[in-house]
mmCIF file of C-alpha atoms in Angstrom:
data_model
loop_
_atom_site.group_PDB
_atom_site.id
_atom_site.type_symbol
_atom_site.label_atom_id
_atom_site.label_comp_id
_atom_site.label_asym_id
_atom_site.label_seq_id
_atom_site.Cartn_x
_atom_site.Cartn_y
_atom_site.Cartn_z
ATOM 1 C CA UNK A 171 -9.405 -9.477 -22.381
ATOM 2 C CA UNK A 172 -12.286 -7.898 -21.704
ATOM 3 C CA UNK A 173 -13.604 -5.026 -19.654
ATOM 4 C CA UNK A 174 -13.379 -4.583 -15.988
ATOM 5 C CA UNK A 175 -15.108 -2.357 -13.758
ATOM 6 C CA UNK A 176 -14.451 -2.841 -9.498
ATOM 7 C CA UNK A 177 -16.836 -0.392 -7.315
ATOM 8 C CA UNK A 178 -16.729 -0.205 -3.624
ATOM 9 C CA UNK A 179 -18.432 1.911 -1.320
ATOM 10 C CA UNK A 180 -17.644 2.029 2.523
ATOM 11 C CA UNK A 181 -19.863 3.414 4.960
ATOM 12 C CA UNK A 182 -18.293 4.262 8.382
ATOM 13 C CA UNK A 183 -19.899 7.377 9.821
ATOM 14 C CA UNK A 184 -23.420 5.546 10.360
ATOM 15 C CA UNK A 185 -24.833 2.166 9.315
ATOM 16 C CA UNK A 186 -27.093 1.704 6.152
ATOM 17 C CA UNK A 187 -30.597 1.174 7.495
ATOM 18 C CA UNK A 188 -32.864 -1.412 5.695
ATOM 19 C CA UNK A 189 -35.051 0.884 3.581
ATOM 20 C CA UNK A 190 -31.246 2.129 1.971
ATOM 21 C CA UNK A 191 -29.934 -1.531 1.501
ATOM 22 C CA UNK A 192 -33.291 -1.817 -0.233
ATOM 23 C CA UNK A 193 -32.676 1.122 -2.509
ATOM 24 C CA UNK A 194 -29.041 -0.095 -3.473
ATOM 25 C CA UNK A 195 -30.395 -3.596 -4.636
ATOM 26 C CA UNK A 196 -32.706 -1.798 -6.800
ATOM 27 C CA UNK A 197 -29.325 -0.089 -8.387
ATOM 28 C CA UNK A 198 -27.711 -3.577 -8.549
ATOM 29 C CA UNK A 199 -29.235 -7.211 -8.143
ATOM 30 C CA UNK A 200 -25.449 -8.513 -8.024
ATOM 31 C CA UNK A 201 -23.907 -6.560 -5.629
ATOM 32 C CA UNK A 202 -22.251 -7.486 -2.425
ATOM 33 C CA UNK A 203 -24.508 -5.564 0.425
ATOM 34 C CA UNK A 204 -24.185 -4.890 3.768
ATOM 35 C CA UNK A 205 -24.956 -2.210 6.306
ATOM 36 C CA UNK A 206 -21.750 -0.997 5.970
ATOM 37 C CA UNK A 207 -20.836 -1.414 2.389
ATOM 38 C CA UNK A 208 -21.765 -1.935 -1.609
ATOM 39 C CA UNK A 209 -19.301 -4.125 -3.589
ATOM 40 C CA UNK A 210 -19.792 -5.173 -7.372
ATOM 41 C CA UNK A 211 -17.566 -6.601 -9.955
ATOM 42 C CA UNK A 212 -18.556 -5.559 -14.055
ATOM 43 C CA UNK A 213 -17.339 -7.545 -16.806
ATOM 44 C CA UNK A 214 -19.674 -5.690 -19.085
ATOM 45 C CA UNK A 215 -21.824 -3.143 -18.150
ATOM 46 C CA UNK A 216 -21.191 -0.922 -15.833
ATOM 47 C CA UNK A 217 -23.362 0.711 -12.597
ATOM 48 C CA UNK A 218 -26.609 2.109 -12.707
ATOM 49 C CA UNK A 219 -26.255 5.201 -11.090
ATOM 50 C CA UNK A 220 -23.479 7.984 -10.782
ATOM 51 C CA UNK A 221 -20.776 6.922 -7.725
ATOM 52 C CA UNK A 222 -20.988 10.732 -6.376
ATOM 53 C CA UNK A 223 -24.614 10.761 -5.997
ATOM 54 C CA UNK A 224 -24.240 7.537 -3.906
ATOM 55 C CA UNK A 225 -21.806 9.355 -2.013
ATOM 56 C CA UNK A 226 -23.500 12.273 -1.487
ATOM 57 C CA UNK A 227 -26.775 9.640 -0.402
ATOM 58 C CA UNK A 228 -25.080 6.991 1.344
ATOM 59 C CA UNK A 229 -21.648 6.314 1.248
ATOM 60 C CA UNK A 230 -18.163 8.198 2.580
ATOM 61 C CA UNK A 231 -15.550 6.153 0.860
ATOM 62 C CA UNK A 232 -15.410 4.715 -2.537
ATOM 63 C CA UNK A 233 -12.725 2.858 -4.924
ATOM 64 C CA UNK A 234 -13.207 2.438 -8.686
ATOM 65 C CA UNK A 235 -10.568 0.483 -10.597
ATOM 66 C CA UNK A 236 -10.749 -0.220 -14.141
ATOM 67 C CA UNK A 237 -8.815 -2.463 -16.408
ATOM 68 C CA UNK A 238 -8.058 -0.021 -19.081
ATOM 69 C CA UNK A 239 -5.912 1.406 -16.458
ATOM 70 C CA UNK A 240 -8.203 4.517 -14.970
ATOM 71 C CA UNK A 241 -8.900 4.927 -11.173
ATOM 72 C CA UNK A 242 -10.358 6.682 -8.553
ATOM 73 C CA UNK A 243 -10.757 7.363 -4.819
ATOM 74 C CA UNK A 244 -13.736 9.522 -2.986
ATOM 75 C CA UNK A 245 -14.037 10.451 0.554
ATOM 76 C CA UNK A 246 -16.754 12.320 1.985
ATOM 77 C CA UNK A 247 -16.143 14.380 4.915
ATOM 78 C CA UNK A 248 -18.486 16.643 6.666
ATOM 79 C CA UNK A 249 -18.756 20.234 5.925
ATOM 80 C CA UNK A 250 -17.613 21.537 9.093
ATOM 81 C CA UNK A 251 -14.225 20.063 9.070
ATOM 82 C CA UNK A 252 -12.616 22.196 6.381
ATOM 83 C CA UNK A 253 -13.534 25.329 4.703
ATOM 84 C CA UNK A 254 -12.978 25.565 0.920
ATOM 85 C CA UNK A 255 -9.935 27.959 1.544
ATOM 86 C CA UNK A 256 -8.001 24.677 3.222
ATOM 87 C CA UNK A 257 -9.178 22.862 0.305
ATOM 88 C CA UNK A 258 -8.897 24.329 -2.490
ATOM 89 C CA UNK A 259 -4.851 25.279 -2.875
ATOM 90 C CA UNK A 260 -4.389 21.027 -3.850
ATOM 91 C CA UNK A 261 -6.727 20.310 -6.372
ATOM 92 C CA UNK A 262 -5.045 19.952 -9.520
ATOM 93 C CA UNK A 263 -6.999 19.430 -12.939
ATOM 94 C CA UNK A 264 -8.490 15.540 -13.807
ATOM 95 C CA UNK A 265 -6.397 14.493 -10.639
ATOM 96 C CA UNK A 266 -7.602 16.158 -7.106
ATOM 97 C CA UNK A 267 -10.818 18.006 -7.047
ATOM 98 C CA UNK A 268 -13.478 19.016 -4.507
ATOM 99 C CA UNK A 269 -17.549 19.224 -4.543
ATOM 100 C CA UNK A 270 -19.242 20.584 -2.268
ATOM 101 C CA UNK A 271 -23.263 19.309 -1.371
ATOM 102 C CA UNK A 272 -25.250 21.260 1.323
ATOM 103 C CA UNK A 273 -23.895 19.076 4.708
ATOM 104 C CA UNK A 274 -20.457 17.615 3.443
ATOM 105 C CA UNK A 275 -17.518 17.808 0.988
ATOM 106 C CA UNK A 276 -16.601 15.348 -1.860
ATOM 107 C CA UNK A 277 -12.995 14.616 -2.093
ATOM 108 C CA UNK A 278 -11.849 13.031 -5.630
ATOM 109 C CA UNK A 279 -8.630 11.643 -6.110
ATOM 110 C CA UNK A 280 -8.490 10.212 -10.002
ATOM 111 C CA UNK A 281 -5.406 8.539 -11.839
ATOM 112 C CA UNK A 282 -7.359 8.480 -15.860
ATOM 113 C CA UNK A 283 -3.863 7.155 -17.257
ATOM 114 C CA UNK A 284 -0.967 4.878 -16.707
ATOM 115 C CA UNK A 285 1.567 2.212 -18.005
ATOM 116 C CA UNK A 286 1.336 -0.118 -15.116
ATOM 117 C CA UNK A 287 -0.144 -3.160 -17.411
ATOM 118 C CA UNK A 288 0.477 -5.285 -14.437
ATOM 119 C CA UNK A 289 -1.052 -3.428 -12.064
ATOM 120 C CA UNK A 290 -4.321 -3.349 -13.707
ATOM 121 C CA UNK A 291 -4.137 -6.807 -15.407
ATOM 122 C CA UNK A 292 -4.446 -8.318 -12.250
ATOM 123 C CA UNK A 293 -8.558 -7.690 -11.628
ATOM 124 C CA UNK A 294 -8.429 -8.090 -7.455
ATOM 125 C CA UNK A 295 -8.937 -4.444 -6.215
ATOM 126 C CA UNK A 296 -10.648 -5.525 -2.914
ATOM 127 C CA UNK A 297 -7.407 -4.817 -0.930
ATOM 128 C CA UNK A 298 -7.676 -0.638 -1.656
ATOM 129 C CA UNK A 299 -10.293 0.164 0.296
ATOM 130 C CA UNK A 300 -8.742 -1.146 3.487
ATOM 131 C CA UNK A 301 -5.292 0.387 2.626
ATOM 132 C CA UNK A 302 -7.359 3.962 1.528
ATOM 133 C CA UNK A 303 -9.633 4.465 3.788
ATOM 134 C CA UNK A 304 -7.894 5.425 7.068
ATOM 135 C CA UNK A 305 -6.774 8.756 4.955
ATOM 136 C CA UNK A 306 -10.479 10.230 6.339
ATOM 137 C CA UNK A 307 -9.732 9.826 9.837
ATOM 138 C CA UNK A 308 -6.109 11.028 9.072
ATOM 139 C CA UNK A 309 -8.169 14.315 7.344
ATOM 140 C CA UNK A 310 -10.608 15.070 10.342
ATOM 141 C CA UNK A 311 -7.904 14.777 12.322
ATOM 142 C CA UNK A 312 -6.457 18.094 10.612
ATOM 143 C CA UNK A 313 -3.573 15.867 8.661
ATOM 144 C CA UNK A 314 -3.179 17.377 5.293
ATOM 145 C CA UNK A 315 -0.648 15.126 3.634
ATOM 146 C CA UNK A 316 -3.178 12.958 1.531
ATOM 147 C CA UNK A 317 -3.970 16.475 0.148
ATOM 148 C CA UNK A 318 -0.585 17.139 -0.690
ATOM 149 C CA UNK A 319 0.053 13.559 -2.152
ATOM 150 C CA UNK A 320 -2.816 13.934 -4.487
ATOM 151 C CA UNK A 321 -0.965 17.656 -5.485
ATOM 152 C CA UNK A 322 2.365 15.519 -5.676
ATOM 153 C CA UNK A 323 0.492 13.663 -8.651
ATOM 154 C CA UNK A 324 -0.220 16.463 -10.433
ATOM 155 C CA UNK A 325 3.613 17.350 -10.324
ATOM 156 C CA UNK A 326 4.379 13.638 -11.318
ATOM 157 C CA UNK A 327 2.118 14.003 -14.283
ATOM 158 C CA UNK A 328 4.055 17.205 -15.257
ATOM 159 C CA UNK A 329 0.512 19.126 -14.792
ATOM 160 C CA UNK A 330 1.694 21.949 -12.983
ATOM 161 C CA UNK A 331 4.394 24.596 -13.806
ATOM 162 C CA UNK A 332 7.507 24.149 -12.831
ATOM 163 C CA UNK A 333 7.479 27.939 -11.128
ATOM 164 C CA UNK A 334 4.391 27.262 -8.880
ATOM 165 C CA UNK A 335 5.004 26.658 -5.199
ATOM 166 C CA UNK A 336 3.624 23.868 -3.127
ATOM 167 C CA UNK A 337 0.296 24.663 -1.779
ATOM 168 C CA UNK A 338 1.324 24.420 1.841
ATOM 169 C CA UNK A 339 4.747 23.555 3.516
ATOM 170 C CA UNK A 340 3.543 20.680 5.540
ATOM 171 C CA UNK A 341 5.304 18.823 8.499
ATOM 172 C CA UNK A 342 5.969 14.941 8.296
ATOM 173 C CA UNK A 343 6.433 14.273 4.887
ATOM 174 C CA UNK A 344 9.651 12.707 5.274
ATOM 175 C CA UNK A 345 7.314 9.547 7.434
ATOM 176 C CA UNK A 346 4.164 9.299 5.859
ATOM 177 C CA UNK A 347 1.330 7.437 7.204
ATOM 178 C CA UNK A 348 0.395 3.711 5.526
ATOM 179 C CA UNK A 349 -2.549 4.986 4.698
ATOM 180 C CA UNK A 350 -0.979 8.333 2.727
ATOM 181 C CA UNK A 351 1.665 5.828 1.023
ATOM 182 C CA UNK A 352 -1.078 3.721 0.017
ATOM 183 C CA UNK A 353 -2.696 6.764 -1.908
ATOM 184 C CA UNK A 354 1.140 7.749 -3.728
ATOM 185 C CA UNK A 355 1.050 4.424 -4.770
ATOM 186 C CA UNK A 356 -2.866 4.483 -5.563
ATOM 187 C CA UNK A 357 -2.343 7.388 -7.714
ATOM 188 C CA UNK A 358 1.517 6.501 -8.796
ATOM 189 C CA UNK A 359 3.124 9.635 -7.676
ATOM 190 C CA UNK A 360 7.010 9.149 -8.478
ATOM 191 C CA UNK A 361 8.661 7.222 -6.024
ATOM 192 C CA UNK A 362 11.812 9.797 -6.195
ATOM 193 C CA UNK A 363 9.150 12.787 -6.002
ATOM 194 C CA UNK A 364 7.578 11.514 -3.083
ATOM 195 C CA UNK A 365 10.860 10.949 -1.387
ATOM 196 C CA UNK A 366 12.347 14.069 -2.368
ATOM 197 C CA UNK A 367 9.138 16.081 -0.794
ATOM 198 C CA UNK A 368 10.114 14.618 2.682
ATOM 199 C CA UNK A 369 13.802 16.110 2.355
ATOM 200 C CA UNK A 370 13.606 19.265 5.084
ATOM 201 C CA UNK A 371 10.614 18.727 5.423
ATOM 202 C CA UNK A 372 9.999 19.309 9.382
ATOM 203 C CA UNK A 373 8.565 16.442 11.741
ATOM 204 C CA UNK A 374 5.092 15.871 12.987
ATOM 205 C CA UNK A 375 3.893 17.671 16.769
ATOM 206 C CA UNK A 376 4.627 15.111 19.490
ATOM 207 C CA UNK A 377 1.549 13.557 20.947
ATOM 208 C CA UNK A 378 2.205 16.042 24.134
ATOM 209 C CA UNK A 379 1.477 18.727 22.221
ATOM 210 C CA UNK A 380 -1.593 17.543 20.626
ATOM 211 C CA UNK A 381 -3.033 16.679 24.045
ATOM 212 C CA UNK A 382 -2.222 19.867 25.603
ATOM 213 C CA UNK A 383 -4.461 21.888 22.718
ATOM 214 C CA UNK A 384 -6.860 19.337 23.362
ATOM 215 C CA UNK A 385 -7.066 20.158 27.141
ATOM 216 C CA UNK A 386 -7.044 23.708 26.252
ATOM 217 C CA UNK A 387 -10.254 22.856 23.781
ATOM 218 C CA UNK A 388 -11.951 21.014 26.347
ATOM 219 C CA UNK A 389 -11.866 23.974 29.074
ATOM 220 C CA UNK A 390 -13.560 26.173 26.467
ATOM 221 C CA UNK A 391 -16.556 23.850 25.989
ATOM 222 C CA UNK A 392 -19.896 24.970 26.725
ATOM 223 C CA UNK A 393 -21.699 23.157 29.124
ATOM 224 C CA UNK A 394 -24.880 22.720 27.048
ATOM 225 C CA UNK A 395 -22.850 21.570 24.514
ATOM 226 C CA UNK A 396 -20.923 18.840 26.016
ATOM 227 C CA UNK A 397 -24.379 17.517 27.590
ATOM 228 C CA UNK A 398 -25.343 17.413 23.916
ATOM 229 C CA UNK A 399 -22.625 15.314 23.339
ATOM 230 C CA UNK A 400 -23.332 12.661 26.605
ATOM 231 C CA UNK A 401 -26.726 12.673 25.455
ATOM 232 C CA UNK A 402 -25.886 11.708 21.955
ATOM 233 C CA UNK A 403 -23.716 8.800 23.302
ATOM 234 C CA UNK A 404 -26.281 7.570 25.758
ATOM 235 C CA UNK A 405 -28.972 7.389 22.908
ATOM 236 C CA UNK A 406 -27.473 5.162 20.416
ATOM 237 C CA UNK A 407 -25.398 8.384 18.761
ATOM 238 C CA UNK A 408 -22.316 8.137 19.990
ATOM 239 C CA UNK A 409 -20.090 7.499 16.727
ATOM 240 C CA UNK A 410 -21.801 10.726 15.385
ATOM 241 C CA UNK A 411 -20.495 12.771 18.728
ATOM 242 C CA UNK A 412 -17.126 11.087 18.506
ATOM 243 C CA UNK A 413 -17.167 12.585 14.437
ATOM 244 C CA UNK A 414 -18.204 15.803 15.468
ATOM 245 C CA UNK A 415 -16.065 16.724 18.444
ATOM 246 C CA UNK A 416 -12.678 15.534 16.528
ATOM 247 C CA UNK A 417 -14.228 17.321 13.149
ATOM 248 C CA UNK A 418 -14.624 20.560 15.486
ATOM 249 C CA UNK A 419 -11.248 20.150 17.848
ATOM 250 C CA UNK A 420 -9.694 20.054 14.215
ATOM 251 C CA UNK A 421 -10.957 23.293 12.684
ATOM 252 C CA UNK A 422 -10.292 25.136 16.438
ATOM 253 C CA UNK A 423 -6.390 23.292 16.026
ATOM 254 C CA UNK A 424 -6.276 24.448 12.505
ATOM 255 C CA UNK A 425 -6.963 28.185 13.323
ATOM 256 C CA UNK A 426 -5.503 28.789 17.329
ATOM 257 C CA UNK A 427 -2.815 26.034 16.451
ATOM 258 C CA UNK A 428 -1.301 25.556 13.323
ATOM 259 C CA UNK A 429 0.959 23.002 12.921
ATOM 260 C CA UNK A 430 4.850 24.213 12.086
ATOM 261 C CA UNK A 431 5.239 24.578 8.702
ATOM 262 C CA UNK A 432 8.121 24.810 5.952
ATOM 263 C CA UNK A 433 8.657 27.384 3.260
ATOM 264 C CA UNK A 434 6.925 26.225 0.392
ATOM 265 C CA UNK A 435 9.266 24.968 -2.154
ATOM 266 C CA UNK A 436 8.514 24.903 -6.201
ATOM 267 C CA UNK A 437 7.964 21.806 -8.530
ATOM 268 C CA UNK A 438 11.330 23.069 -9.934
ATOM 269 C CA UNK A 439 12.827 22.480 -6.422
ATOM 270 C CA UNK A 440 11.090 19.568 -5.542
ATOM 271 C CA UNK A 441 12.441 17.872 -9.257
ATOM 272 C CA UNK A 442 15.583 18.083 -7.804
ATOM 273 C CA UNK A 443 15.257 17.181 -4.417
ATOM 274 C CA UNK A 444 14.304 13.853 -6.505
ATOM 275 C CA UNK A 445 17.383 13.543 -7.425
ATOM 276 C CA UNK A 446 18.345 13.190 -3.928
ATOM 277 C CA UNK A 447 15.566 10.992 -3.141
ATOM 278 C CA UNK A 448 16.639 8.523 -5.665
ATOM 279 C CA UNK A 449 19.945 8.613 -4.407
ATOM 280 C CA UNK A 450 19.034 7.718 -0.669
ATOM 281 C CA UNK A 451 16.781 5.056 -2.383
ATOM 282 C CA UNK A 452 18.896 3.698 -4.409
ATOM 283 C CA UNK A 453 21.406 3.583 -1.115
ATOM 284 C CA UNK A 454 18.814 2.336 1.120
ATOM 285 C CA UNK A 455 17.937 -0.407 -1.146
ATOM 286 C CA UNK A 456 21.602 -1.820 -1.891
ATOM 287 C CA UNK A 457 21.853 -2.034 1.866
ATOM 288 C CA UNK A 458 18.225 -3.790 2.245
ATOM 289 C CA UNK A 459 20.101 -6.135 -0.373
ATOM 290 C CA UNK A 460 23.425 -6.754 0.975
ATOM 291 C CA UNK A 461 21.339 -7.349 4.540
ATOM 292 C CA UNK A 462 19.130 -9.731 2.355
ATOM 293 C CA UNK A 463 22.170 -11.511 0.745
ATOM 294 C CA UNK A 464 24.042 -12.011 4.601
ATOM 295 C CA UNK A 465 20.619 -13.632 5.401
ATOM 296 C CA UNK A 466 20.671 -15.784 2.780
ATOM 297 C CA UNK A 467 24.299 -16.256 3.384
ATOM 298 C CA UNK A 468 24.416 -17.404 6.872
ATOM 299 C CA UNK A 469 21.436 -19.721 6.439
ATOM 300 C CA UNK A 470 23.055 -21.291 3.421
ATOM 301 C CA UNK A 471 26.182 -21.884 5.795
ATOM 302 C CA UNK A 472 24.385 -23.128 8.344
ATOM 303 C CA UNK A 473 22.441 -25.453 5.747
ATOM 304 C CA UNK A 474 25.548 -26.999 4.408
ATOM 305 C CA UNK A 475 27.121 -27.458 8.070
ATOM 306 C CA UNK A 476 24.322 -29.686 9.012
ATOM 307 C CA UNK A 477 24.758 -31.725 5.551
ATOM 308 C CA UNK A 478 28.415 -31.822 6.559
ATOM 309 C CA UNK A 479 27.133 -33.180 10.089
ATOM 310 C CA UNK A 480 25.678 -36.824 8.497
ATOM 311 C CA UNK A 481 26.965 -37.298 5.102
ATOM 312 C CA UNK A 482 25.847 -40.705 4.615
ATOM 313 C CA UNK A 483 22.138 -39.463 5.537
ATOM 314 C CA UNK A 484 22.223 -36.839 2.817
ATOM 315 C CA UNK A 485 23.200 -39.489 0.098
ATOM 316 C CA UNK A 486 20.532 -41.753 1.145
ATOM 317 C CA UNK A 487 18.074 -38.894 1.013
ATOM 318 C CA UNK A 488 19.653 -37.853 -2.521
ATOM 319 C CA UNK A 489 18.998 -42.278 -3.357
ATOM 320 C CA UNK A 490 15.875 -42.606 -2.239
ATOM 321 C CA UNK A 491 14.478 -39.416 -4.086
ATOM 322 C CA UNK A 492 16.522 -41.024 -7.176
ATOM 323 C CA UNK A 493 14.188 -44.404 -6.814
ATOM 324 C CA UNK A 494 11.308 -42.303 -7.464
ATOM 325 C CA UNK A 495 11.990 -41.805 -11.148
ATOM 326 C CA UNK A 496 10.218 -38.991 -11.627
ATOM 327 C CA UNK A 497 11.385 -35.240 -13.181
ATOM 328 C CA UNK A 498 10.107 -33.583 -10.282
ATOM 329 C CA UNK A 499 12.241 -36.084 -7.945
ATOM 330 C CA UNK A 500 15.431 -35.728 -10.436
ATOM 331 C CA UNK A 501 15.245 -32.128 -10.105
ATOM 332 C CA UNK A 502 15.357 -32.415 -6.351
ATOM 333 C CA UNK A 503 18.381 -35.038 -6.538
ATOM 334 C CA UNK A 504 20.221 -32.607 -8.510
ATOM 335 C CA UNK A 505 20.045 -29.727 -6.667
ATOM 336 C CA UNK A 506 20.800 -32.159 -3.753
ATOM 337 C CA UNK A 507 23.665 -33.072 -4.830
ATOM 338 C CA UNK A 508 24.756 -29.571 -5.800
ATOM 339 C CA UNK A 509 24.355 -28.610 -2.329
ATOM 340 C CA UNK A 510 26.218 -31.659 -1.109
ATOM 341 C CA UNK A 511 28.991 -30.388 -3.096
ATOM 342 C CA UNK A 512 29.493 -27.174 -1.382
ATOM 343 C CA UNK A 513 29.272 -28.886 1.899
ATOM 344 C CA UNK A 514 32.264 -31.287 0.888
ATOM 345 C CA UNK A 515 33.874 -28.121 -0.662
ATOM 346 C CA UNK A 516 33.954 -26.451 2.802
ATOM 347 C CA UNK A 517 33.608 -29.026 5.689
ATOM 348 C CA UNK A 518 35.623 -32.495 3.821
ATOM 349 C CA UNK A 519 37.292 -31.856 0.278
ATOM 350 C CA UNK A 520 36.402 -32.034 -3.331
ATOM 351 C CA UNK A 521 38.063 -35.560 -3.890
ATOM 352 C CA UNK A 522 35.756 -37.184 -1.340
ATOM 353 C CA UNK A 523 32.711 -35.585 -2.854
ATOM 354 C CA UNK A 524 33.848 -36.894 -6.378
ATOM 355 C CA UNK A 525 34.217 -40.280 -5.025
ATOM 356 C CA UNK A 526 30.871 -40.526 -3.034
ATOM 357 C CA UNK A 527 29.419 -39.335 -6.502
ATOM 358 C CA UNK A 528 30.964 -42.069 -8.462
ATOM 359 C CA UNK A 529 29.147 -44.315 -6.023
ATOM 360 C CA UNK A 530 25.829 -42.594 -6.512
ATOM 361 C CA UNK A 531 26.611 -42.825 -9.930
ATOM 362 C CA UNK A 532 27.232 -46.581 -10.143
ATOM 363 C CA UNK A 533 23.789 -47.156 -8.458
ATOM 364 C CA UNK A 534 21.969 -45.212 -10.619
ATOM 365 C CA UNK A 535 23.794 -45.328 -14.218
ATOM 366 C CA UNK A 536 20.586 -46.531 -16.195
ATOM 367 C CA UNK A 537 18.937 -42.957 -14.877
ATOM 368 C CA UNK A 538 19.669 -41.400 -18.016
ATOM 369 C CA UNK A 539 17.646 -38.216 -17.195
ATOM 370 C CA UNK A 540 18.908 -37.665 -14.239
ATOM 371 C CA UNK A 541 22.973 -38.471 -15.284
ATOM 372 C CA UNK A 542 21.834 -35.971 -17.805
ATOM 373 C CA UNK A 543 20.700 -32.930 -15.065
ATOM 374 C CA UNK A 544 23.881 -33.870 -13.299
ATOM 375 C CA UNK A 545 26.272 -33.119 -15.981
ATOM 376 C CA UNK A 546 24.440 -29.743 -17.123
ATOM 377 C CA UNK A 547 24.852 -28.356 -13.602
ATOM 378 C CA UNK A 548 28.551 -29.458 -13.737
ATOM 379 C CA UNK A 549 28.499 -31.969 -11.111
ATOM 380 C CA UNK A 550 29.856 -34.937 -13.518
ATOM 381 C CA UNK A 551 32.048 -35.164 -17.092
ATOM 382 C CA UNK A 552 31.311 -38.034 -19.792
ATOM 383 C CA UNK A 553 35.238 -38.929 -20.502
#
């Protein structure tokens, strides 16, 4: 097999203008592009220009998936919403890492190894992006989890020491967003890790809350500046207000507000607390199974009851498929008549299913390869 290189860029703060799109064909004469995003596929080769500087230029999402199993995921937020002191306690060597250009910041998530052959066999990335990149709004909106999930993968790569802490005892890691469980799995952060991290870990703010610091923001507005703001949404700018007003009620939140937070635990703690997580796993999926396997149960019941309801329709079904003479249609007949089986077992007896059969039988003797499925699943014995 050989190589494979996906690369997509995402626009959402503004729209590429034309002069830009023109630019990014002159990077790519393949690529899908649109005002809003930059999609290209390399078997060999790879792109013409270095995905940060596109990201610094253009862009403020990207995914890069290769097939010798390397990966990576960039956001780019504005400068204003974090300082470097939020940022910099989760970066973690060749897996979370922050640059910093003069108006925004460069997140970097990166997974350079794994095992997951299947995973990266499959060459159809084009479902990331949509799963990723919700984390941005999650960040501007002062939620610091995807942070700490791209820390977490650091610990599941045994990259940190087992006597550091966490970087921040954050609330509602025990119910992670799909967009922050998208990025654990993006960046495979042990499933028993992740689960572990949510044990005590305390729940989100209620909504109330949030909207009663946002009230409080609100009265403190200057009047100047929330006419900015109108104006900006009466000229054509109004996704760039909307940006900056939640960028800036975030920062305020982060400083007058901070959200409740745990004590910070160590990677030697959290290892164990995987233990636990594996255990309520391993729990919660043996009941997702038994509940799967009543399911299946019931509807097999209720399957065989209405075979049980018209008997002599099921064996004409079970004949006519016969007539077909096909392996495909013997296949069916046989797993037909193992069903009608189970219906006589439970609704008639086994004596009138054996003698129905012998009439089926009699009809269809010179069906060698189907008398030959029937006796391998144990429906009928050559005396």
């Amino acid at each position: 097999m050989g190589e494979y290189q996906y690369y997509e860029f995402l626009a959402i703060d503004r729209p590429l203008t034309y002069e830009e799109m023109k630019q990014l064909r002159d990077i790519s004469s393949r690529a899908r592009i649109s005002p809003s995003s930059f999609v290209n596929e390399y078997n060999f080769g790879s792109l013409k220009a270095d995905p940060r500087d596109l990201m610094k230029h253009f862009f403020d999402a990207h995914v890069y998936v290769t097939n010798w199993m390397s990966a990576r995921f960039i956001l780019r937020l504005p400068k204003e919403s974090f300082d470097h002191k939020t940022l910099s306690p989760f970066t973690a060597y060749g897996i979370f890492k922050v640059e910093a250009s003069p108006s925004h910041w460069l997140l970097i998530w990166s997974l350079e190894e794994s095992e997951n052959y299947d995973r990266f066999g499959e060459m159809d990335c084009s479902g990331w992006m949509a799963r990723l990149s919700p984390l941005r709004e999650e960040l501007l909106r002062g939620d610091l989890r995807g942070l700490y999930i791209g820390w977490l993968a650091a610990v599941t790569q045994h990259s940190i020491d087992e006597d550091d802490l966490e970087p921040l005892g954050l609330a509602g890691l025990g119910k992670l967003t799909a967009a922050q469980r998208a990025l654990a799995e993006f960046l495979e952060v042990d499933v028993d890790l992740l689960g572990g991290a949510g044990i005590g870990s305390p729940s989100l703010g209620s909504g109330e809350s949030v909207q009663n610091n946002l009230d409080v923001w609100l009265k403190d507005l200057p009047q100047e500046e929330i006419l900015g703001y109108l104006l900006q949404m009466l000229t054509g700018e109004g996704q760039l207000a909307e940006q900056t007003l939640r960028s800036r009620f975030a920062a305020w939140q982060r400083q007058a507000a901070p959200p409740h937070q745990a004590p910070t635990r160590t990677v030697h703690e959290l290892w164990l607390l995987a233990e636990q997580g594996r255990e309520q796993r391993l729990e919660q999926e043996a009941v997702a199974r038994r509940k799967r396997e009543e399911q299946q149960r019931k509807k097999r019941e209720a399957y065989l009851a209405s075979l049980a309801n018209d008997f002599p329709k099921a064996w004409k079904t079970a004949q006519l498929n016969a007539e077909v003479g096909s392996g495909k249609a013997y296949d069916m007949v046989c797993q037909q008549l193992v069903d009608l089986a189970d219906a006589y077992r439970i609704h008639s007896s086994k004596k009138e299913f054996d003698t129905a059969l012998k009439r089926f039988l009699k009809e269809n003797s010179k069906r060698k390869a189907l008398v030959e499925r029937l006796i391998k699943a144990g429906l009928w014995q050559i005396n």
